[in-house]
Amino acid sequence: MKKIITVVQKKGGATKTTTSMNLGGVLMSLGYTVCIADMDYEQQSAYKWQKRGRDFFDVVSVVSEKQLKEYIANIKEVDFIIIDTPPEFLAASVKASLLSDLIIVPCPPSQLDLESAQETVELAETMKKEFRLLACNVKTGTTIGKEFPQTLSRLGKVFNTVIHNRVSMVEAAMYGAWIGSYEPKGRGRFEYQELAREILKIMGVKKHAKKT
């Protein structure tokens, strides 16, 4: 049975697309089938990411708020649908959240992102939806970086995995790849593998045989 993961953050630039694409990439590398719905109709960042490389060939579709329910219903043979939502709490974000099995709230370490994440958490709680906050774009070796996951935990449940800031993350997007494909032995791949394991456990999904 397909599982729906929605990546939501009110503030723009909070790594929603980076999270969506790299999560999709790591799940596919683990043998799962994935579709990604790009609901940011204006920017279409996920769709453009797909077009720049080969990792996501025929995986990403641009989907409007009016099309979402039909899009989900028409996809039969898939393990995960990941929904990359636009900034602000538009109808698209709200509908995607209502249809999801898990809401991921990515949050870089800044006060504005924290405030925005709090509003997103309140939305998820109002909807009575399972959610997790994801500490992301965190600089390695900084005091703020070390303390940030604990700070974030004051808002709600937080993933144990922390996604760190890396130039290779930006480079991977430029080449239309997920970080594990672009830098197979890098820490970024390891972090997203850890994140995927947490998600599979939270959602009660059985492990697939890893792709060869």
PDB file of C-alpha atoms in Angstrom:
ATOM      1  CA  MET A   1       0.000   0.000   0.000  1.00  0.00           C
ATOM      2  CA  LYS A   2       1.430   3.375  -1.011  1.00  0.00           C
ATOM      3  CA  LYS A   3       2.528   5.780   1.684  1.00  0.00           C
ATOM      4  CA  ILE A   4       2.274   9.538   1.288  1.00  0.00           C
ATOM      5  CA  ILE A   5       4.946  11.828   2.714  1.00  0.00           C
ATOM      6  CA  THR A   6       4.393  15.582   2.558  1.00  0.00           C
ATOM      7  CA  VAL A   7       7.265  18.024   3.032  1.00  0.00           C
ATOM      8  CA  VAL A   8       5.895  21.286   4.427  1.00  0.00           C
ATOM      9  CA  GLN A   9       7.395  24.550   5.666  1.00  0.00           C
ATOM     10  CA  LYS A  10       5.750  27.935   5.483  1.00  0.00           C
ATOM     11  CA  LYS A  11       9.013  29.785   4.837  1.00  0.00           C
ATOM     12  CA  GLY A  12      10.677  29.660   1.440  1.00  0.00           C
ATOM     13  CA  GLY A  13      14.281  28.443   1.224  1.00  0.00           C
ATOM     14  CA  ALA A  14      13.845  25.921   4.019  1.00  0.00           C
ATOM     15  CA  THR A  15      15.178  23.002   1.905  1.00  0.00           C
ATOM     16  CA  LYS A  16      11.776  21.460   1.127  1.00  0.00           C
ATOM     17  CA  THR A  17      12.807  20.486  -2.396  1.00  0.00           C
ATOM     18  CA  THR A  18      16.270  19.339  -1.282  1.00  0.00           C
ATOM     19  CA  THR A  19      14.628  17.141   1.330  1.00  0.00           C
ATOM     20  CA  SER A  20      12.014  15.788  -1.081  1.00  0.00           C
ATOM     21  CA  MET A  21      14.482  14.914  -3.840  1.00  0.00           C
ATOM     22  CA  ASN A  22      17.169  13.383  -1.655  1.00  0.00           C
ATOM     23  CA  LEU A  23      14.609  11.399   0.297  1.00  0.00           C
ATOM     24  CA  GLY A  24      13.180  10.153  -2.986  1.00  0.00           C
ATOM     25  CA  GLY A  25      16.669   9.276  -4.181  1.00  0.00           C
ATOM     26  CA  VAL A  26      17.628   7.292  -1.107  1.00  0.00           C
ATOM     27  CA  LEU A  27      14.324   5.394  -1.027  1.00  0.00           C
ATOM     28  CA  MET A  28      14.803   4.401  -4.674  1.00  0.00           C
ATOM     29  CA  SER A  29      18.368   3.299  -3.899  1.00  0.00           C
ATOM     30  CA  LEU A  30      16.919   1.017  -1.208  1.00  0.00           C
ATOM     31  CA  GLY A  31      14.625  -0.645  -3.743  1.00  0.00           C
ATOM     32  CA  TYR A  32      11.380   1.262  -3.211  1.00  0.00           C
ATOM     33  CA  THR A  33       9.312   2.760  -5.999  1.00  0.00           C
ATOM     34  CA  VAL A  34       8.782   6.499  -5.636  1.00  0.00           C
ATOM     35  CA  CYS A  35       6.774   9.291  -7.263  1.00  0.00           C
ATOM     36  CA  ILE A  36       7.372  12.946  -6.424  1.00  0.00           C
ATOM     37  CA  ALA A  37       4.619  15.548  -6.797  1.00  0.00           C
ATOM     38  CA  ASP A  38       5.923  19.083  -7.333  1.00  0.00           C
ATOM     39  CA  MET A  39       3.127  21.343  -6.095  1.00  0.00           C
ATOM     40  CA  ASP A  40       5.092  24.575  -6.358  1.00  0.00           C
ATOM     41  CA  TYR A  41       3.408  25.481  -9.630  1.00  0.00           C
ATOM     42  CA  GLU A  42       5.366  28.726 -10.031  1.00  0.00           C
ATOM     43  CA  GLN A  43       8.925  27.614  -9.229  1.00  0.00           C
ATOM     44  CA  GLN A  44       8.685  23.919 -10.207  1.00  0.00           C
ATOM     45  CA  SER A  45      12.039  23.335  -8.488  1.00  0.00           C
ATOM     46  CA  ALA A  46      11.668  19.555  -8.172  1.00  0.00           C
ATOM     47  CA  TYR A  47      10.630  19.197 -11.813  1.00  0.00           C
ATOM     48  CA  LYS A  48      13.593  21.308 -12.974  1.00  0.00           C
ATOM     49  CA  TRP A  49      15.897  19.186 -10.767  1.00  0.00           C
ATOM     50  CA  GLN A  50      14.642  16.082 -12.564  1.00  0.00           C
ATOM     51  CA  LYS A  51      15.274  17.644 -15.979  1.00  0.00           C
ATOM     52  CA  ARG A  52      18.937  18.378 -15.195  1.00  0.00           C
ATOM     53  CA  GLY A  53      19.962  14.736 -14.788  1.00  0.00           C
ATOM     54  CA  ARG A  54      19.011  11.071 -15.009  1.00  0.00           C
ATOM     55  CA  ASP A  55      18.469  10.014 -11.375  1.00  0.00           C
ATOM     56  CA  PHE A  56      14.799  11.033 -11.384  1.00  0.00           C
ATOM     57  CA  PHE A  57      13.761  10.179 -14.931  1.00  0.00           C
ATOM     58  CA  ASP A  58       9.939  10.145 -15.100  1.00  0.00           C
ATOM     59  CA  VAL A  59       9.649  10.368 -11.287  1.00  0.00           C
ATOM     60  CA  VAL A  60       8.588  14.005 -10.777  1.00  0.00           C
ATOM     61  CA  SER A  61       5.262  15.443 -11.919  1.00  0.00           C
ATOM     62  CA  VAL A  62       3.993  19.011 -11.561  1.00  0.00           C
ATOM     63  CA  VAL A  63       0.654  18.713  -9.773  1.00  0.00           C
ATOM     64  CA  SER A  64      -1.804  21.482  -8.937  1.00  0.00           C
ATOM     65  CA  GLU A  65      -3.980  21.590  -5.844  1.00  0.00           C
ATOM     66  CA  LYS A  66      -7.010  20.629  -7.939  1.00  0.00           C
ATOM     67  CA  GLN A  67      -5.182  17.663  -9.490  1.00  0.00           C
ATOM     68  CA  LEU A  68      -3.651  16.204  -6.326  1.00  0.00           C
ATOM     69  CA  LYS A  69      -6.375  13.805  -5.206  1.00  0.00           C
ATOM     70  CA  GLU A  70      -6.777  12.388  -8.715  1.00  0.00           C
ATOM     71  CA  TYR A  71      -2.993  12.150  -9.127  1.00  0.00           C
ATOM     72  CA  ILE A  72      -2.703  10.072  -5.958  1.00  0.00           C
ATOM     73  CA  ALA A  73      -5.665   7.873  -6.883  1.00  0.00           C
ATOM     74  CA  ASN A  74      -4.269   7.135 -10.354  1.00  0.00           C
ATOM     75  CA  ILE A  75      -0.898   5.933  -9.081  1.00  0.00           C
ATOM     76  CA  LYS A  76      -1.360   2.257  -8.299  1.00  0.00           C
ATOM     77  CA  GLU A  77       1.984   0.457  -8.171  1.00  0.00           C
ATOM     78  CA  VAL A  78       4.215   2.662  -6.023  1.00  0.00           C
ATOM     79  CA  ASP A  79       5.574   2.445  -2.498  1.00  0.00           C
ATOM     80  CA  PHE A  80       5.929   6.145  -1.720  1.00  0.00           C
ATOM     81  CA  ILE A  81       4.491   9.419  -2.989  1.00  0.00           C
ATOM     82  CA  ILE A  82       6.509  12.410  -1.794  1.00  0.00           C
ATOM     83  CA  ILE A  83       4.803  15.787  -2.064  1.00  0.00           C
ATOM     84  CA  ASP A  84       6.974  18.891  -2.338  1.00  0.00           C
ATOM     85  CA  THR A  85       4.742  21.796  -1.321  1.00  0.00           C
ATOM     86  CA  PRO A  86       4.999  25.524  -2.114  1.00  0.00           C
ATOM     87  CA  PRO A  87       5.890  28.138   0.525  1.00  0.00           C
ATOM     88  CA  GLU A  88       3.106  29.727   2.533  1.00  0.00           C
ATOM     89  CA  PHE A  89       0.083  27.759   3.699  1.00  0.00           C
ATOM     90  CA  LEU A  90      -1.728  27.757   0.399  1.00  0.00           C
ATOM     91  CA  ALA A  91      -4.560  25.373  -0.417  1.00  0.00           C
ATOM     92  CA  ALA A  92      -1.973  23.043  -1.985  1.00  0.00           C
ATOM     93  CA  SER A  93      -0.020  22.672   1.276  1.00  0.00           C
ATOM     94  CA  VAL A  94      -3.139  22.175   3.358  1.00  0.00           C
ATOM     95  CA  LYS A  95      -4.653  19.568   1.031  1.00  0.00           C
ATOM     96  CA  ALA A  96      -1.349  17.697   0.725  1.00  0.00           C
ATOM     97  CA  SER A  97      -1.006  17.635   4.505  1.00  0.00           C
ATOM     98  CA  LEU A  98      -4.528  16.277   4.945  1.00  0.00           C
ATOM     99  CA  LEU A  99      -3.816  13.441   2.493  1.00  0.00           C
ATOM    100  CA  SER A 100      -0.449  12.496   3.978  1.00  0.00           C
ATOM    101  CA  ASP A 101       0.609   9.643   6.246  1.00  0.00           C
ATOM    102  CA  LEU A 102       3.630  11.576   7.494  1.00  0.00           C
ATOM    103  CA  ILE A 103       4.489  15.276   7.431  1.00  0.00           C
ATOM    104  CA  ILE A 104       8.159  16.255   7.385  1.00  0.00           C
ATOM    105  CA  VAL A 105       8.977  19.787   8.535  1.00  0.00           C
ATOM    106  CA  PRO A 106      12.528  20.712   7.455  1.00  0.00           C
ATOM    107  CA  CYS A 107      14.066  23.490   9.507  1.00  0.00           C
ATOM    108  CA  PRO A 108      17.458  25.202   9.064  1.00  0.00           C
ATOM    109  CA  PRO A 109      18.990  26.821  12.171  1.00  0.00           C
ATOM    110  CA  SER A 110      17.607  30.353  12.052  1.00  0.00           C
ATOM    111  CA  GLN A 111      15.032  32.191  14.118  1.00  0.00           C
ATOM    112  CA  LEU A 112      12.797  32.859  11.125  1.00  0.00           C
ATOM    113  CA  ASP A 113      12.830  29.182  10.181  1.00  0.00           C
ATOM    114  CA  LEU A 114      12.061  28.180  13.765  1.00  0.00           C
ATOM    115  CA  GLU A 115       9.077  30.526  13.900  1.00  0.00           C
ATOM    116  CA  SER A 116       7.823  29.206  10.585  1.00  0.00           C
ATOM    117  CA  ALA A 117       8.345  25.605  11.706  1.00  0.00           C
ATOM    118  CA  GLN A 118       6.270  26.269  14.807  1.00  0.00           C
ATOM    119  CA  GLU A 119       3.354  27.390  12.631  1.00  0.00           C
ATOM    120  CA  THR A 120       3.734  24.269  10.497  1.00  0.00           C
ATOM    121  CA  VAL A 121       3.728  22.071  13.590  1.00  0.00           C
ATOM    122  CA  GLU A 122       0.554  23.764  14.803  1.00  0.00           C
ATOM    123  CA  LEU A 123      -1.037  22.994  11.434  1.00  0.00           C
ATOM    124  CA  ALA A 124      -0.046  19.316  11.668  1.00  0.00           C
ATOM    125  CA  GLU A 125      -1.305  19.065  15.239  1.00  0.00           C
ATOM    126  CA  THR A 126      -4.617  20.671  14.295  1.00  0.00           C
ATOM    127  CA  MET A 127      -5.000  18.081  11.541  1.00  0.00           C
ATOM    128  CA  LYS A 128      -3.975  15.311  13.983  1.00  0.00           C
ATOM    129  CA  LYS A 129      -1.303  14.159  11.550  1.00  0.00           C
ATOM    130  CA  GLU A 130       1.905  12.285  12.309  1.00  0.00           C
ATOM    131  CA  PHE A 131       4.836  14.645  11.816  1.00  0.00           C
ATOM    132  CA  ARG A 132       8.540  15.009  12.478  1.00  0.00           C
ATOM    133  CA  LEU A 133      10.806  18.038  12.444  1.00  0.00           C
ATOM    134  CA  LEU A 134      14.061  17.672  10.515  1.00  0.00           C
ATOM    135  CA  ALA A 135      17.131  19.673  11.501  1.00  0.00           C
ATOM    136  CA  CYS A 136      18.749  20.500   8.171  1.00  0.00           C
ATOM    137  CA  ASN A 137      21.330  22.767   6.554  1.00  0.00           C
ATOM    138  CA  VAL A 138      23.224  22.597   9.858  1.00  0.00           C
ATOM    139  CA  LYS A 139      26.886  23.660   9.828  1.00  0.00           C
ATOM    140  CA  THR A 140      29.253  21.002  11.137  1.00  0.00           C
ATOM    141  CA  GLY A 141      31.358  21.818  14.189  1.00  0.00           C
ATOM    142  CA  THR A 142      29.458  24.908  15.325  1.00  0.00           C
ATOM    143  CA  THR A 143      27.904  25.452  18.743  1.00  0.00           C
ATOM    144  CA  ILE A 144      24.595  26.422  17.149  1.00  0.00           C
ATOM    145  CA  GLY A 145      24.696  23.274  15.046  1.00  0.00           C
ATOM    146  CA  LYS A 146      25.282  21.039  18.068  1.00  0.00           C
ATOM    147  CA  GLU A 147      22.512  22.657  20.101  1.00  0.00           C
ATOM    148  CA  PHE A 148      19.972  23.046  17.305  1.00  0.00           C
ATOM    149  CA  PRO A 149      18.325  19.576  17.434  1.00  0.00           C
ATOM    150  CA  GLN A 150      17.568  20.109  21.128  1.00  0.00           C
ATOM    151  CA  THR A 151      16.210  23.584  20.404  1.00  0.00           C
ATOM    152  CA  LEU A 152      14.031  22.141  17.659  1.00  0.00           C
ATOM    153  CA  SER A 153      12.704  19.415  19.969  1.00  0.00           C
ATOM    154  CA  ARG A 154      10.883  22.067  21.994  1.00  0.00           C
ATOM    155  CA  LEU A 155       8.473  22.416  19.076  1.00  0.00           C
ATOM    156  CA  GLY A 156       7.650  18.714  18.740  1.00  0.00           C
ATOM    157  CA  LYS A 157       9.013  15.332  17.694  1.00  0.00           C
ATOM    158  CA  VAL A 158      12.352  15.517  15.890  1.00  0.00           C
ATOM    159  CA  PHE A 159      14.211  13.050  13.691  1.00  0.00           C
ATOM    160  CA  ASN A 160      17.423  11.758  15.276  1.00  0.00           C
ATOM    161  CA  THR A 161      19.125  12.318  11.930  1.00  0.00           C
ATOM    162  CA  VAL A 162      20.611  15.749  11.268  1.00  0.00           C
ATOM    163  CA  ILE A 163      21.229  16.859   7.685  1.00  0.00           C
ATOM    164  CA  HIS A 164      24.354  19.024   7.511  1.00  0.00           C
ATOM    165  CA  ASN A 165      25.191  21.883   5.198  1.00  0.00           C
ATOM    166  CA  ARG A 166      27.421  20.750   2.344  1.00  0.00           C
ATOM    167  CA  VAL A 167      28.518  22.283  -0.949  1.00  0.00           C
ATOM    168  CA  SER A 168      28.016  18.833  -2.503  1.00  0.00           C
ATOM    169  CA  MET A 169      24.270  19.100  -1.775  1.00  0.00           C
ATOM    170  CA  VAL A 170      24.047  22.166  -4.004  1.00  0.00           C
ATOM    171  CA  GLU A 171      26.252  20.561  -6.653  1.00  0.00           C
ATOM    172  CA  ALA A 172      24.089  17.426  -6.722  1.00  0.00           C
ATOM    173  CA  ALA A 173      21.007  19.550  -7.424  1.00  0.00           C
ATOM    174  CA  MET A 174      22.834  21.328 -10.239  1.00  0.00           C
ATOM    175  CA  TYR A 175      23.506  17.969 -11.897  1.00  0.00           C
ATOM    176  CA  GLY A 176      20.001  16.630 -11.312  1.00  0.00           C
ATOM    177  CA  ALA A 177      21.231  13.932  -8.936  1.00  0.00           C
ATOM    178  CA  TRP A 178      20.535  12.949  -5.361  1.00  0.00           C
ATOM    179  CA  ILE A 179      23.469  13.314  -2.991  1.00  0.00           C
ATOM    180  CA  GLY A 180      24.154   9.565  -2.746  1.00  0.00           C
ATOM    181  CA  SER A 181      24.514   9.268  -6.504  1.00  0.00           C
ATOM    182  CA  TYR A 182      26.608  12.426  -6.833  1.00  0.00           C
ATOM    183  CA  GLU A 183      28.882  11.610  -3.878  1.00  0.00           C
ATOM    184  CA  PRO A 184      28.514   7.858  -3.170  1.00  0.00           C
ATOM    185  CA  LYS A 185      30.998   7.762  -0.294  1.00  0.00           C
ATOM    186  CA  GLY A 186      30.069  11.104   1.248  1.00  0.00           C
ATOM    187  CA  ARG A 187      28.447  11.795   4.593  1.00  0.00           C
ATOM    188  CA  GLY A 188      25.382  13.222   2.870  1.00  0.00           C
ATOM    189  CA  ARG A 189      24.456   9.773   1.548  1.00  0.00           C
ATOM    190  CA  PHE A 190      24.880   8.289   5.012  1.00  0.00           C
ATOM    191  CA  GLU A 191      22.673  10.968   6.587  1.00  0.00           C
ATOM    192  CA  TYR A 192      19.827  10.393   4.150  1.00  0.00           C
ATOM    193  CA  GLN A 193      20.123   6.633   4.599  1.00  0.00           C
ATOM    194  CA  GLU A 194      19.717   7.150   8.335  1.00  0.00           C
ATOM    195  CA  LEU A 195      16.739   9.429   7.722  1.00  0.00           C
ATOM    196  CA  ALA A 196      15.129   6.816   5.469  1.00  0.00           C
ATOM    197  CA  ARG A 197      15.554   4.136   8.146  1.00  0.00           C
ATOM    198  CA  GLU A 198      13.821   6.366  10.682  1.00  0.00           C
ATOM    199  CA  ILE A 199      10.956   7.040   8.278  1.00  0.00           C
ATOM    200  CA  LEU A 200      10.487   3.358   7.439  1.00  0.00           C
ATOM    201  CA  LYS A 201      10.305   2.553  11.147  1.00  0.00           C
ATOM    202  CA  ILE A 202       7.858   5.369  11.918  1.00  0.00           C
ATOM    203  CA  MET A 203       5.606   4.343   9.033  1.00  0.00           C
ATOM    204  CA  GLY A 204       5.860   0.622   9.731  1.00  0.00           C
ATOM    205  CA  VAL A 205       7.165  -0.187   6.249  1.00  0.00           C
ATOM    206  CA  LYS A 206       8.964  -3.473   5.678  1.00  0.00           C
ATOM    207  CA  LYS A 207      12.464  -3.354   4.258  1.00  0.00           C
ATOM    208  CA  HIS A 208      13.027  -4.027   0.582  1.00  0.00           C
ATOM    209  CA  ALA A 209      15.968  -5.857  -0.872  1.00  0.00           C
ATOM    210  CA  LYS A 210      18.545  -3.219  -1.690  1.00  0.00           C
ATOM    211  CA  LYS A 211      19.024  -2.378  -5.371  1.00  0.00           C
ATOM    212  CA  THR A 212      22.115  -3.756  -7.050  1.00  0.00           C
TER     213      THR A 212
END
